[in-house]
């Protein structure tokens, strides 16, 4: 469906959810930096979509790089542009690690006041419609980063890594998370 059709559907879903007593809604702009169909994204386009999501009733916006092509400078510029219209505490981010920039992007936007991030145990997931796109940033990698920065988060890195290992065994694949790989090697030694 087109962006306009999608926005119409979102407005309808929010209206129905409100009628059912739901008051919090996170809206995603999934290809804010690059699109598998259109290539590089003009920053005005995701900003237009984010404004439409806010008008539709979204209470939190997630800026997404689901094909993993964004760089820290692009992410900071996008966050700053969106934050001119939306309080930073209502922003979240979603990064994939195709070009190995997800942790750098997270750190860059953390320094701009973003504190909510989507992650995936063992770096699982992905973007099946974008050729060559890799999985989500690994939860283990983000937790290790937060630990190194001395940021309290309440997540047990060893428990997350253990869960990731078990899932990967069931899936018959290795974890994409570098921290998960390092912890697995350390455990095997």
Coordinates of C-alpha atoms in Angstrom, one line a residue:
X1 CA 0.0 0.0 0.0
X2 CA 1.1 3.6 -0.5
X3 CA 2.3 5.8 2.3
X4 CA -1.0 7.7 2.2
X5 CA -3.0 4.5 2.3
X6 CA -0.9 3.3 5.2
X7 CA -1.5 6.6 7.1
X8 CA -5.2 6.2 6.5
X9 CA -5.1 2.7 8.0
X10 CA -3.1 4.0 11.0
X11 CA -5.6 6.7 11.7
X12 CA -8.4 4.0 11.7
X13 CA -6.4 1.7 14.0
X14 CA -5.7 4.5 16.4
X15 CA -9.4 5.5 16.5
X16 CA -10.5 1.9 17.2
X17 CA -7.8 1.5 19.9
X18 CA -8.8 4.8 21.6
X19 CA -12.4 3.6 21.6
X20 CA -11.1 0.5 23.4
X21 CA -9.3 2.6 26.0
X22 CA -5.8 2.4 24.7
X23 CA -3.9 5.7 24.9
X24 CA -0.3 5.1 24.0
X25 CA 0.8 4.5 20.4
X26 CA 4.3 4.1 18.9
X27 CA 4.6 4.9 15.2
X28 CA 7.5 3.7 13.1
X29 CA 9.1 5.3 10.1
X30 CA 11.1 2.2 9.1
X31 CA 13.2 3.5 6.2
X32 CA 14.2 6.9 7.4
X33 CA 17.7 6.8 5.8
X34 CA 17.5 4.4 2.9
X35 CA 14.8 2.4 1.1
X36 CA 15.3 -0.9 -0.7
X37 CA 13.1 0.4 -3.6
X38 CA 14.0 4.1 -3.8
X39 CA 17.6 4.2 -2.5
X40 CA 18.7 7.2 -0.4
X41 CA 15.8 8.9 1.3
X42 CA 15.3 12.7 1.2
X43 CA 15.1 13.6 5.0
X44 CA 12.0 15.7 4.2
X45 CA 10.0 12.5 3.4
X46 CA 10.4 10.8 6.8
X47 CA 9.8 14.1 8.6
X48 CA 6.5 14.5 6.6
X49 CA 5.4 11.0 7.6
X50 CA 6.4 11.6 11.2
X51 CA 4.3 14.8 11.3
X52 CA 1.3 12.9 9.9
X53 CA 1.8 10.1 12.5
X54 CA 1.7 12.7 15.3
X55 CA -1.5 14.3 13.8
X56 CA -3.0 10.8 13.7
X57 CA -2.4 10.4 17.5
X58 CA 0.9 8.6 17.8
X59 CA 2.5 9.3 21.2
X60 CA 6.0 8.0 20.5
X61 CA 7.9 8.0 17.2
X62 CA 10.5 5.5 16.3
X63 CA 13.1 6.5 13.7
X64 CA 14.1 3.4 11.8
X65 CA 17.0 2.3 9.7
X66 CA 15.7 -1.1 8.8
X67 CA 18.1 -1.6 5.9
X68 CA 21.1 -0.5 8.0
X69 CA 22.6 2.2 5.7
X70 CA 22.4 5.2 8.1
X71 CA 25.5 6.8 9.5
X72 CA 25.9 8.6 12.9
X73 CA 25.9 12.1 11.2
X74 CA 22.7 11.3 9.3
X75 CA 21.1 9.9 12.5
X76 CA 22.0 12.9 14.5
X77 CA 20.7 15.3 11.8
X78 CA 17.4 13.4 11.6
X79 CA 17.0 13.3 15.4
X80 CA 17.7 17.0 15.6
X81 CA 15.2 17.8 12.8
X82 CA 12.5 15.7 14.4
X83 CA 13.2 17.0 17.9
X84 CA 12.5 20.5 16.6
X85 CA 8.8 19.3 16.5
X86 CA 8.7 16.5 19.0
X87 CA 10.1 16.3 22.5
X88 CA 13.1 14.0 22.5
X89 CA 11.6 11.8 25.3
X90 CA 8.9 10.8 22.8
X91 CA 11.5 9.5 20.3
X92 CA 12.8 6.0 19.9
X93 CA 15.2 4.5 17.4
X94 CA 15.5 1.2 15.5
X95 CA 18.8 0.3 13.8
X96 CA 19.9 -2.7 11.7
X97 CA 23.6 -3.5 11.4
X98 CA 24.1 -4.1 7.7
X99 CA 27.1 -1.8 7.4
X100 CA 28.2 -2.2 11.0
X101 CA 27.0 1.3 12.1
X102 CA 24.2 0.4 14.5
X103 CA 26.1 0.8 17.8
X104 CA 27.8 4.0 16.5
X105 CA 24.3 5.3 15.5
X106 CA 22.9 4.4 18.9
X107 CA 25.7 6.2 20.7
X108 CA 25.3 9.2 18.5
X109 CA 21.6 9.6 19.1
X110 CA 21.9 8.8 22.8
X111 CA 24.2 11.8 23.0
X112 CA 21.2 13.7 21.5
X113 CA 18.8 12.5 24.3
X114 CA 17.3 9.4 22.8
X115 CA 16.9 6.6 25.4
X116 CA 14.6 4.0 23.8
X117 CA 15.9 1.5 21.3
X118 CA 14.6 -1.6 19.6
X119 CA 17.1 -4.5 19.8
X120 CA 16.9 -8.3 19.1
X121 CA 18.5 -11.1 21.0
X122 CA 21.4 -12.5 19.1
X123 CA 20.9 -9.8 16.5
X124 CA 18.1 -11.9 15.0
X125 CA 15.5 -10.6 12.7
X126 CA 16.1 -8.7 9.5
X127 CA 14.6 -7.1 6.5
X128 CA 13.5 -9.8 4.0
X129 CA 12.5 -7.3 1.3
X130 CA 15.9 -5.5 1.2
X131 CA 18.5 -7.6 -0.5
X132 CA 21.7 -7.8 1.6
X133 CA 20.2 -6.2 4.7
X134 CA 21.3 -7.9 7.9
X135 CA 19.5 -8.3 11.2
X136 CA 18.6 -6.0 14.0
X137 CA 21.2 -4.6 16.4
X138 CA 22.0 -7.3 19.0
X139 CA 20.5 -6.8 22.4
X140 CA 23.8 -8.2 23.8
X141 CA 25.8 -5.6 21.9
X142 CA 23.6 -2.7 23.2
X143 CA 23.7 -4.0 26.8
X144 CA 27.5 -4.3 26.6
X145 CA 27.7 -0.7 25.3
X146 CA 25.5 0.5 28.1
X147 CA 27.5 -1.4 30.7
X148 CA 30.7 0.2 29.4
X149 CA 29.1 3.6 29.7
X150 CA 28.0 2.9 33.2
X151 CA 24.3 3.3 32.3
X152 CA 22.0 1.4 34.6
X153 CA 19.4 -0.7 32.7
X154 CA 18.4 -3.7 34.8
X155 CA 19.1 -6.3 32.1
X156 CA 21.2 -9.4 32.8
X157 CA 23.7 -9.7 29.9
X158 CA 24.5 -13.3 30.7
X159 CA 20.8 -14.3 30.8
X160 CA 20.1 -12.5 27.5
X161 CA 23.2 -14.2 25.9
X162 CA 22.1 -17.6 27.2
X163 CA 18.6 -17.1 25.7
X164 CA 20.1 -16.0 22.4
X165 CA 22.3 -19.1 22.3
X166 CA 19.3 -21.4 22.9
X167 CA 17.3 -19.7 20.2
X168 CA 20.2 -19.9 17.7
X169 CA 20.6 -23.6 18.4
X170 CA 17.0 -24.1 17.7
X171 CA 17.3 -22.1 14.5
X172 CA 20.5 -23.8 13.5
X173 CA 22.4 -20.6 13.0
X174 CA 25.1 -18.5 14.8
X175 CA 24.2 -15.3 16.6
X176 CA 24.9 -12.1 14.6
X177 CA 25.7 -10.2 17.8
X178 CA 29.4 -9.8 18.3
X179 CA 29.0 -9.8 22.1
X180 CA 27.0 -13.0 21.9
X181 CA 29.8 -14.6 19.8
X182 CA 32.5 -13.5 22.2
X183 CA 30.6 -14.7 25.2
X184 CA 29.9 -18.1 23.5
X185 CA 33.6 -18.5 22.7
X186 CA 34.6 -17.6 26.2
X187 CA 32.1 -20.1 27.6
X188 CA 33.4 -22.8 25.3
X189 CA 37.0 -22.2 26.3

